[in-house]
PDB file of C-alpha atoms in Angstrom:
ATOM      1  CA  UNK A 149       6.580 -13.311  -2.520  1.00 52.00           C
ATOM      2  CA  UNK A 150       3.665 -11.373  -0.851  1.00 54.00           C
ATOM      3  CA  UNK A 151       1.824 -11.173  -4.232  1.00 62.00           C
ATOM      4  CA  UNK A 152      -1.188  -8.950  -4.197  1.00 72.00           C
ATOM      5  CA  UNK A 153      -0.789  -8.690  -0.249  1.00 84.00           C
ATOM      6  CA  UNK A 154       0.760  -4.944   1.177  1.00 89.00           C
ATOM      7  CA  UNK A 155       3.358  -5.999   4.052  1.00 90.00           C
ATOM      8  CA  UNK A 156       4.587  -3.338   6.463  1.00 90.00           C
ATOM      9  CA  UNK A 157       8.622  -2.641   7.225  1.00 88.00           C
ATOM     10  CA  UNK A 158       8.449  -4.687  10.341  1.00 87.00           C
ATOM     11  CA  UNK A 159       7.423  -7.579   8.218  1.00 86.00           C
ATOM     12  CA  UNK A 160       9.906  -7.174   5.606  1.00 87.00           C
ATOM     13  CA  UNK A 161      12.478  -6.896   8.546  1.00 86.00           C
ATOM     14  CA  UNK A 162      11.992  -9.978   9.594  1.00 85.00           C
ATOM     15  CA  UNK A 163      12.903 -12.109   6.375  1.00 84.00           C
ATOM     16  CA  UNK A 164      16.163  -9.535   5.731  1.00 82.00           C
ATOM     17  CA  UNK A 165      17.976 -10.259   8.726  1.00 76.00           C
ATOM     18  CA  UNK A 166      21.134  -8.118   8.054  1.00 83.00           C
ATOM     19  CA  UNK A 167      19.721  -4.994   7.142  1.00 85.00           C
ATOM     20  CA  UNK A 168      19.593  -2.228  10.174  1.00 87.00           C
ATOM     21  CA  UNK A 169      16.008  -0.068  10.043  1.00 88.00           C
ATOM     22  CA  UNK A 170      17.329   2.990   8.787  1.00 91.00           C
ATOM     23  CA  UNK A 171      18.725   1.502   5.293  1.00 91.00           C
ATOM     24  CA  UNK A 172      15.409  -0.121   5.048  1.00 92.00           C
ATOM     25  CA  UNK A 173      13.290   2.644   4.910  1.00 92.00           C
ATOM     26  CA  UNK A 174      15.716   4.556   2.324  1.00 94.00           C
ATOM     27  CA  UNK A 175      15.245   2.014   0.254  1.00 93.00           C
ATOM     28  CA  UNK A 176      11.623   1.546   0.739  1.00 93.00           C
ATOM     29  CA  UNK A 177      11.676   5.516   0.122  1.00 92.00           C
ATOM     30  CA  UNK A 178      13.714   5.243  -3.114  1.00 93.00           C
ATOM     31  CA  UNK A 179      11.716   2.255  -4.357  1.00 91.00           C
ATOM     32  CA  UNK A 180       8.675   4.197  -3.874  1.00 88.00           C
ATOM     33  CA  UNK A 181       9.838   7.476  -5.726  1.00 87.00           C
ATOM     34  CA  UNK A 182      10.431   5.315  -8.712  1.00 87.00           C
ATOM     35  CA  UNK A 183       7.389   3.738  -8.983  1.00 85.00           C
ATOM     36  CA  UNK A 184       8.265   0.216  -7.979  1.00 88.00           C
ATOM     37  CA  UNK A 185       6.486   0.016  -5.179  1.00 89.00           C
ATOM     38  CA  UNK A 186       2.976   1.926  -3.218  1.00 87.00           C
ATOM     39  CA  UNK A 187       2.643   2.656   0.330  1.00 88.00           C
ATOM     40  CA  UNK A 188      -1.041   2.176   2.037  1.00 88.00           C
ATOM     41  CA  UNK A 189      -2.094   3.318   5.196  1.00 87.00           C
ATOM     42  CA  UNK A 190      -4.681   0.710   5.969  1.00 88.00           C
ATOM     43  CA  UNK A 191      -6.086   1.911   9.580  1.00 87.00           C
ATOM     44  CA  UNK A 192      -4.041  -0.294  11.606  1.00 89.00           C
ATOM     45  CA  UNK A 193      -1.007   2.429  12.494  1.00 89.00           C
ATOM     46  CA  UNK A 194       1.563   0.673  10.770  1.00 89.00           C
ATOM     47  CA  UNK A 195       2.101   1.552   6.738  1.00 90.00           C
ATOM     48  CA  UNK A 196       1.997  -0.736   4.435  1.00 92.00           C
ATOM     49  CA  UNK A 197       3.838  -1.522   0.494  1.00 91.00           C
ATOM     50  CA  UNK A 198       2.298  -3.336  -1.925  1.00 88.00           C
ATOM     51  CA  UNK A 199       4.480  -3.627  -5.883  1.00 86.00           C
ATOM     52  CA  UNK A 200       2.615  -1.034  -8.062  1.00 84.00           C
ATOM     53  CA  UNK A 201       1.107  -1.783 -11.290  1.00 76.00           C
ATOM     54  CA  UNK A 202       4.094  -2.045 -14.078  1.00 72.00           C
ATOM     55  CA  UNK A 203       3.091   1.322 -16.029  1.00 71.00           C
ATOM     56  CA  UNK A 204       3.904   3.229 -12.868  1.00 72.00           C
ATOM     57  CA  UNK A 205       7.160   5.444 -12.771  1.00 66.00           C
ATOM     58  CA  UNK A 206       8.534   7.491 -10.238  1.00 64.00           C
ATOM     59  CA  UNK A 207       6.289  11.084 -11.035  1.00 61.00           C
ATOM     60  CA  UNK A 208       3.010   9.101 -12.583  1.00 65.00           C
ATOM     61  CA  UNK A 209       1.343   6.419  -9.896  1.00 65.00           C
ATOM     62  CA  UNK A 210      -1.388   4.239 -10.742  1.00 62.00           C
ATOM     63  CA  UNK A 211      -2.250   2.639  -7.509  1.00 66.00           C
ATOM     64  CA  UNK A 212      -5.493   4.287  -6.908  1.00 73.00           C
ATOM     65  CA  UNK A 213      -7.098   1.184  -6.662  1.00 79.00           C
ATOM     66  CA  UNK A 214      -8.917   0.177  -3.536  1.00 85.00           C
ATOM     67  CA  UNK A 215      -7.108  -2.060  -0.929  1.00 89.00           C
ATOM     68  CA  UNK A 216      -8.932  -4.451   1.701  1.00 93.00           C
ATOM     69  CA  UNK A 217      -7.658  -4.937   4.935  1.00 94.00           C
ATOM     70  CA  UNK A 218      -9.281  -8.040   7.037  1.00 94.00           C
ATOM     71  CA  UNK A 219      -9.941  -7.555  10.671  1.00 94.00           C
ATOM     72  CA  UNK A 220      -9.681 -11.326  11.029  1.00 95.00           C
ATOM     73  CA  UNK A 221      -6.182 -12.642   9.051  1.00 93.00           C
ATOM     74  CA  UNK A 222      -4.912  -8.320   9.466  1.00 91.00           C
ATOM     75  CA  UNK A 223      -3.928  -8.640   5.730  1.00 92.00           C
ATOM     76  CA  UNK A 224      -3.739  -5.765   3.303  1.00 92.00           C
ATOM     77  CA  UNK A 225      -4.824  -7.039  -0.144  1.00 89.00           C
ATOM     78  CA  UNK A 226      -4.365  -4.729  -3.596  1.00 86.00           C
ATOM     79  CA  UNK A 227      -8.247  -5.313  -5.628  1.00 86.00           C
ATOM     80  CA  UNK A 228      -6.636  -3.719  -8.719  1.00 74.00           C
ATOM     81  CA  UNK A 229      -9.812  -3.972 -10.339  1.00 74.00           C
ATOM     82  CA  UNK A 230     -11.693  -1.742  -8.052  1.00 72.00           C
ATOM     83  CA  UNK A 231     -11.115   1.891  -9.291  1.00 72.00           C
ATOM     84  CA  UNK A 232     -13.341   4.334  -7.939  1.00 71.00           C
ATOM     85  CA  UNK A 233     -13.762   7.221 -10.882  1.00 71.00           C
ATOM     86  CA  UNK A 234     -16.247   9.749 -10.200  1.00 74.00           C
ATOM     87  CA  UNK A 235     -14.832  11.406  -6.908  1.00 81.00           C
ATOM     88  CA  UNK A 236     -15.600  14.983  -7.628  1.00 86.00           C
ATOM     89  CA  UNK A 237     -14.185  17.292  -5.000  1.00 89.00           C
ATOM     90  CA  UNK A 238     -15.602  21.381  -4.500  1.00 93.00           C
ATOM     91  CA  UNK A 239     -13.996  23.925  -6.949  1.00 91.00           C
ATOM     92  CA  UNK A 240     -11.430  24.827  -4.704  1.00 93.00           C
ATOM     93  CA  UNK A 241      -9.817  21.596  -3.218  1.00 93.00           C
ATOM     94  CA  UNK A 242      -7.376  19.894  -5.076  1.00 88.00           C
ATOM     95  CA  UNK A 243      -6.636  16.680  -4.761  1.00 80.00           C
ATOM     96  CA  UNK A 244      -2.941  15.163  -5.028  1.00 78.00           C
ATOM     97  CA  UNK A 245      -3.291  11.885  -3.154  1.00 74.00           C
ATOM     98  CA  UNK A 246      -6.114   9.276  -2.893  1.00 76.00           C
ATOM     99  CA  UNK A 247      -6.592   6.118  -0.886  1.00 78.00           C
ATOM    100  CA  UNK A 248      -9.276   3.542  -0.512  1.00 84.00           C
ATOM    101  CA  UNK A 249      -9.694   1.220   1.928  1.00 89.00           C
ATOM    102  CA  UNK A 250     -12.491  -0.995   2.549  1.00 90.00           C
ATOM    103  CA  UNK A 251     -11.944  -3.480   5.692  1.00 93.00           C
ATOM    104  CA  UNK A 252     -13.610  -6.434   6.560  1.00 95.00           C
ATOM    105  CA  UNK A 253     -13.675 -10.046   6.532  1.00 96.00           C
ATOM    106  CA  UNK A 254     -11.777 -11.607   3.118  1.00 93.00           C
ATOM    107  CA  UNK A 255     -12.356 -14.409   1.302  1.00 91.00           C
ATOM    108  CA  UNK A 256     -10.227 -17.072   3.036  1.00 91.00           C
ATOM    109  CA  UNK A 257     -11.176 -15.843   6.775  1.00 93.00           C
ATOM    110  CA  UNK A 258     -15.382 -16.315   5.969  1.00 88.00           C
TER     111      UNK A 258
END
C-alpha cells in the first residue's frame, strides 16, 4: 500500500500486529536477498524499504535510483526516473553499493 513511498520496520510493525520484531526483520532480510524489496538509509537513523523495480533478483539490484526524503511530511519517496550514470570513482576504489538521496521539501508539503 505504500506505493512509491520507503517505510521503515517500525512502520510496518504497526499495521502487522502479531508479528514479534525479530521474525520481521528475517523476513525483511530474506525479502531483500531476493530482490523483492530495497533498503534506503535516508539520513534520519532509521532504514527504510521501498518494493524494487520487477527485473530485480536476489544477486542483480536495480534500485540505484535516487530517493527523496522531505524534512516536512519525513517521507522517503523512490524517483525511479532519476538515475545518476556517470559516477566515476579513482582506479583503485571499487564500488559495490550506491545510494542517492536528495532531501527537501516534496511536492504535496510546498
Amino acid at each position: 500500500q505504500a506505493g512509491d513511498q520507503a517505510v521503515s520496520s517500525s512502520d510496518i510493525e504497526e499495521h502487522l500486529h502479531n508479528i514479534d520484531r525479530i521474525t520481521l526483520y528475517r523476513i525483511l532480510k530474506t525479502y531483500e536477498e531476493s530482490g523483492l524489496i530495497h533498503s534506503i538509509a535516508d539520513g534520519t537513523g532509521k532504514t527504510k524499504y521501498a518494493l524494487c523495480s520487477p527485473d530485480c533478483s536476489g544477486g542483480d539490484h536495480h534500485d540505484n535510483h535516487v530517493h527523496f526524503y522531505c524534512r516536512k511530511c519525513e517521507t522517503t519517496t523512490c524517483l525511479d526516473a532519476l538515475i545518476p550514470t556517470d559516477i566515476t570513482l579513482p582506479q583503485d576504489y571499487l564500488a559495490e553499493e550506491m545510494q542517492f538521496v536528495v532531501s527537501g521539501i516534496c511536492r504535496d508539503c510546498r
